[in-house]
Amino acid sequence: MVQCDILEDNVDIFGKGGVGMDRRPWGKGDERWFWVWLCAAPLLLILSIEFITRVSPLSVFSWLGREPAAFLLTYLAVACLMLLAALAVKRLWIGILIPAVPALILCVVNYLKLSVNGIGLVVSDMALAGNAGTLMEFMPPKLRFPGWGILATVLLVGAVAAAKVLAPALPKDLQGKCRRGIAALIAVAVAAAVLLAPWFYYTGPKTENQAERDDRLGLLAGLYGGVLRVVSRSMNAPPPDLDPADPSDLIEALAPVSPSPSQGLFPDLTAKRGKLPTVIMLMSESFCDPAVVLPGVEFETDPVANFHAICKSTPSGVFLTNSYAGGTGNVEMEVFTGIPAGLVPERDTLTTLSAVGAYANAPSIVKAFGEAGYHTAMIHTYNDQLYNRRNNLADIGFDDMTFEADFPSDTPRQGPYLSDMALTDAVIEKLEEKADGEPLFLYALSMGNHQPIFEGKYTQPSGLGTSSTLLDEEDLGSVDALAQGLHNADVALGALVDYLEDYDEPVILVFWGDHLPGMYVTPDHSIFSALGYVPTADIAQWSAETVKQMYSTNYFVWNNYGARLKAPKEVGAMQLGSLTLGWAGVEKPAYFQWVDMSKENLREYHGSLYVDGAGTPTLQVPQEDEGLLNTYRQFLYDVLYPKETQAWSSGLTDYAALGW
């Protein structure tokens, strides 16, 4: 029978005789060191993480004064976890490391993402953890960690070393199984109260995004709050911003949509023997107009002369994307499906939909082209490891796919990636391989101008005569590397258009940049802010107009047979695919007609931006548009997450009966 006398005399975690009574020197093995380092380690860990994340010491101390409750909750949670780990392994220094190491890894990854994209980690990024090796290839070679963060981390490492030497064992009062068990139960109870009781304090208001949550709570509690929001949306309840709709109400809302003739105008098709046009959608990695996004930079030679010449003679405008610096897969999926990124549950992205069969069920223009008799193909000059493209793109309708491994081993490279000219050559080869008159829908995605963008990315400077009085030598070198990448893409674009002009079948070419290039140097310094394109590198301080500006690139639609194609001056990613169906004369499924109808009120919507039908940006969804989003969201939940929807809705809508 185990005896557990917790009331025995002289039990004092601070030393025999009571607090402050013990005057013995604190030598190696003194039990008081255990409690000193257990109390100090959580503080040092939190300071390390916040100094690295917030960069400025002033920002850290401002947060401590502004949100003491967030700091205290985080401190108690970390201290309890360290104590539990120490009790389990019977060594304090290991107990400190068990929660500290993964926390610091999260911090470093968050810092790397901030340094490249200006946007920190979100919960849905965890789905890409298996691609960490690939993602690390996109990191610039020179990264500067904040000195205060390094100092705090060094002090934390010193605390671990000191704990190992000075507190090699648990205090005697915690060494017995029973006493350790009771201490563990107390730690679990405190941790549970700290982590679960203030649930809604962690999750915050429904309009709060992850960056705002991190700023309010600190990185660790902010990410934890994001996880709780995901859990809240997975407990057999509708998302907090979705009112369960009666199927009859949804049918009434969608009923006005019915199949109608296409809107393409093809006056010269008879000259091309009446053939359906081949459609090429070319998404160019980080393509943008340097004359617009790099004010204060001069070039002796226009880096994108072909692009400028084409835009003078063909419909062109602004492309509103859902991403900045990365996340290309989310852009392509929004174009293909017409699903706004902001309507996807927080646990998912458009490239990581978690429901089984979501991509097979999703509407897509690829399927629409296939149903119209087109052969559907895609070419990407990189591997298929990111975004599960080989499976997901097949599910949304592509017949065949070509990736980097399918190119010859001697294919020319552009820096570390296959060149954009190699992509143009592959597109031309695909056109020459197809049977005469066979309609082809071809999606091509370049890689040559992908991040990292840094001085020395290429073996030689661009030769474009890049100069600026606003940038130091290193930043100017990065801009020159960007200009070289844009120029290479532009040369390849010019070669493709030259070929298509003489192609003996009708062709439509839709060209756009997926997002602006990542030009952050550190989380508090970007080349865009140095040039005055944005007022500050701190995304949290951007106005809605600035956010829209940073989520804008360029697009055009070109053809080789004189078709008068109507194109808006500004188009959202969710609308570009439906527009392409219209340009090609392909009958639109009812869903894409709904996308067309919704553009009267909604041009683009993602986590940090809503652009209405007039192009006006806001950081919150306007109240008058919430009904539209609710109907849109209900449809998408029914289609993409049917099992979850059945758990809280009165039933699924019969979209087949509506012709959807």
Short mmCIF file of C-alpha atoms in Angstrom, two decimals, residues 325-491:
data_model
loop_
_atom_site.label_atom_id
_atom_site.label_comp_id
_atom_site.label_asym_id
_atom_site.label_seq_id
_atom_site.Cartn_x
_atom_site.Cartn_y
_atom_site.Cartn_z
CA ALA A 325 4.62 36.89 -52.50
CA GLY A 326 3.50 33.25 -52.22
CA GLY A 327 0.48 31.00 -52.34
CA THR A 328 0.35 30.60 -56.12
CA GLY A 329 -1.75 27.45 -55.79
CA ASN A 330 -4.51 29.40 -54.05
CA VAL A 331 -4.61 31.88 -56.93
CA GLU A 332 -4.91 29.21 -59.61
CA MET A 333 -7.62 27.38 -57.67
CA GLU A 334 -9.66 30.55 -57.28
CA VAL A 335 -9.39 31.21 -61.01
CA PHE A 336 -10.41 27.63 -61.85
CA THR A 337 -13.27 27.34 -59.34
CA GLY A 338 -14.53 30.89 -58.83
CA ILE A 339 -14.44 30.28 -55.06
CA PRO A 340 -13.29 33.37 -53.13
CA ALA A 341 -10.46 32.53 -50.75
CA GLY A 342 -12.28 34.30 -47.92
CA LEU A 343 -15.14 31.77 -47.98
CA VAL A 344 -12.94 28.76 -47.20
CA PRO A 345 -12.96 27.62 -43.53
CA GLU A 346 -10.01 28.90 -41.52
CA ARG A 347 -8.50 25.42 -41.17
CA ASP A 348 -8.26 25.09 -44.97
CA THR A 349 -7.03 26.96 -48.00
CA LEU A 350 -8.14 26.51 -51.59
CA THR A 351 -5.21 24.12 -52.04
CA THR A 352 -5.76 22.14 -48.83
CA LEU A 353 -9.51 21.46 -48.73
CA SER A 354 -9.83 18.81 -46.04
CA ALA A 355 -13.12 17.13 -46.96
CA VAL A 356 -12.80 13.87 -48.90
CA GLY A 357 -13.78 14.41 -52.52
CA ALA A 358 -13.87 18.22 -52.22
CA TYR A 359 -11.95 18.83 -55.46
CA ALA A 360 -13.89 16.22 -57.38
CA ASN A 361 -17.12 17.90 -56.24
CA ALA A 362 -15.92 21.47 -56.81
CA PRO A 363 -17.16 23.37 -59.85
CA SER A 364 -14.38 24.35 -62.25
CA ILE A 365 -13.87 25.91 -65.64
CA VAL A 366 -11.59 22.96 -66.47
CA LYS A 367 -14.59 20.63 -66.20
CA ALA A 368 -16.68 23.08 -68.25
CA PHE A 369 -14.08 23.07 -71.05
CA GLY A 370 -13.90 19.28 -70.87
CA GLU A 371 -17.67 18.96 -71.16
CA ALA A 372 -17.53 21.24 -74.20
CA GLY A 373 -15.22 18.76 -75.94
CA TYR A 374 -11.85 20.30 -75.09
CA HIS A 375 -8.77 18.33 -74.21
CA THR A 376 -7.50 19.87 -70.95
CA ALA A 377 -3.80 20.02 -70.13
CA MET A 378 -1.46 21.87 -67.80
CA ILE A 379 2.29 22.56 -67.81
CA HIS A 380 4.30 23.71 -64.81
CA THR A 381 8.08 24.16 -64.81
CA TYR A 382 8.43 23.01 -61.19
CA ASN A 383 7.74 19.83 -59.27
CA ASP A 384 4.34 18.54 -58.12
CA GLN A 385 5.21 18.41 -54.41
CA LEU A 386 3.51 21.62 -53.35
CA TYR A 387 -0.30 21.88 -53.19
CA ASN A 388 -0.81 18.21 -54.12
CA ARG A 389 -1.25 19.44 -57.68
CA ARG A 390 -1.04 16.07 -59.40
CA ASN A 391 -4.11 14.80 -57.55
CA ASN A 392 -6.10 17.99 -57.00
CA LEU A 393 -5.75 19.31 -60.55
CA ALA A 394 -6.76 15.92 -61.93
CA ASP A 395 -9.85 16.04 -59.70
CA ILE A 396 -10.92 19.43 -61.04
CA GLY A 397 -10.72 18.19 -64.61
CA PHE A 398 -7.25 18.16 -66.20
CA ASP A 399 -6.66 15.26 -68.61
CA ASP A 400 -2.86 15.43 -68.53
CA MET A 401 -0.19 17.30 -66.60
CA THR A 402 3.47 18.10 -67.22
CA PHE A 403 5.89 18.93 -64.41
CA GLU A 404 9.62 19.63 -64.11
CA ALA A 405 10.56 15.95 -64.10
CA ASP A 406 8.95 15.57 -67.53
CA PHE A 407 11.32 18.09 -69.12
CA PRO A 408 14.66 16.99 -70.66
CA SER A 409 17.59 17.10 -68.26
CA ASP A 410 19.37 19.74 -70.35
CA THR A 411 16.44 22.18 -70.32
CA PRO A 412 17.77 25.75 -69.84
CA ARG A 413 17.44 27.27 -66.39
CA GLN A 414 16.73 30.76 -65.18
CA GLY A 415 18.61 31.04 -61.93
CA PRO A 416 17.64 27.96 -59.89
CA TYR A 417 14.48 27.18 -61.89
CA LEU A 418 13.56 26.06 -65.38
CA SER A 419 13.41 29.11 -67.62
CA ASP A 420 10.24 30.83 -68.80
CA MET A 421 11.46 30.29 -72.38
CA ALA A 422 11.43 26.56 -71.65
CA LEU A 423 7.76 26.93 -70.72
CA THR A 424 7.03 28.77 -73.96
CA ASP A 425 8.76 25.99 -75.90
CA ALA A 426 6.66 23.38 -74.06
CA VAL A 427 3.44 25.26 -74.86
CA ILE A 428 4.39 25.44 -78.54
CA GLU A 429 5.24 21.74 -78.54
CA LYS A 430 1.84 20.94 -77.04
CA LEU A 431 0.12 22.99 -79.76
CA GLU A 432 2.05 21.23 -82.51
CA GLU A 433 1.25 17.81 -81.05
CA LYS A 434 -2.50 18.25 -80.95
CA ALA A 435 -4.66 16.97 -83.78
CA ASP A 436 -5.83 19.47 -86.37
CA GLY A 437 -9.07 21.05 -85.20
CA GLU A 438 -8.97 19.43 -81.75
CA PRO A 439 -10.02 22.06 -79.19
CA LEU A 440 -7.41 22.45 -76.45
CA PHE A 441 -7.57 24.16 -73.08
CA LEU A 442 -4.00 24.63 -71.83
CA TYR A 443 -2.98 26.08 -68.48
CA ALA A 444 0.70 27.06 -68.21
CA LEU A 445 2.40 28.16 -64.99
CA SER A 446 5.90 29.63 -65.00
CA MET A 447 8.55 29.38 -62.28
CA GLY A 448 11.55 31.39 -63.45
CA ASN A 449 10.76 34.55 -61.49
CA HIS A 450 9.91 32.74 -58.25
CA GLN A 451 11.34 33.88 -54.94
CA PRO A 452 13.83 34.15 -53.40
CA ILE A 453 14.69 37.42 -55.12
CA PHE A 454 18.07 38.70 -53.95
CA GLU A 455 21.30 40.25 -55.13
CA GLY A 456 23.33 37.50 -56.79
CA LYS A 457 20.39 35.31 -57.77
CA TYR A 458 21.74 35.32 -61.32
CA THR A 459 25.36 34.94 -62.37
CA GLN A 460 25.37 38.37 -64.04
CA PRO A 461 23.50 41.65 -63.49
CA SER A 462 20.47 42.21 -65.70
CA GLY A 463 22.13 44.71 -68.02
CA LEU A 464 18.93 46.78 -67.92
CA GLY A 465 20.63 49.78 -66.32
CA THR A 466 18.82 49.60 -62.97
CA SER A 467 19.31 52.60 -60.67
CA SER A 468 17.65 54.31 -57.70
CA THR A 469 18.61 56.95 -55.16
CA LEU A 470 16.16 55.48 -52.62
CA LEU A 471 17.80 52.08 -52.14
CA ASP A 472 21.10 50.89 -50.75
CA GLU A 473 23.37 48.67 -52.82
CA GLU A 474 21.99 45.38 -51.54
CA ASP A 475 18.34 46.34 -52.03
CA LEU A 476 19.11 47.70 -55.49
CA GLY A 477 20.73 44.36 -56.31
CA SER A 478 17.49 42.62 -55.32
CA VAL A 479 15.49 44.97 -57.56
CA ASP A 480 17.86 44.26 -60.44
CA ALA A 481 17.35 40.51 -59.91
CA LEU A 482 13.59 41.06 -60.01
CA ALA A 483 13.93 43.11 -63.19
CA GLN A 484 15.97 40.33 -64.77
CA GLY A 485 13.32 37.75 -63.87
CA LEU A 486 10.55 39.97 -65.27
CA HIS A 487 12.57 40.57 -68.42
CA ASN A 488 13.09 36.85 -68.96
CA ALA A 489 9.35 36.29 -68.57
CA ASP A 490 8.65 39.13 -70.98
CA VAL A 491 11.00 37.78 -73.63
#
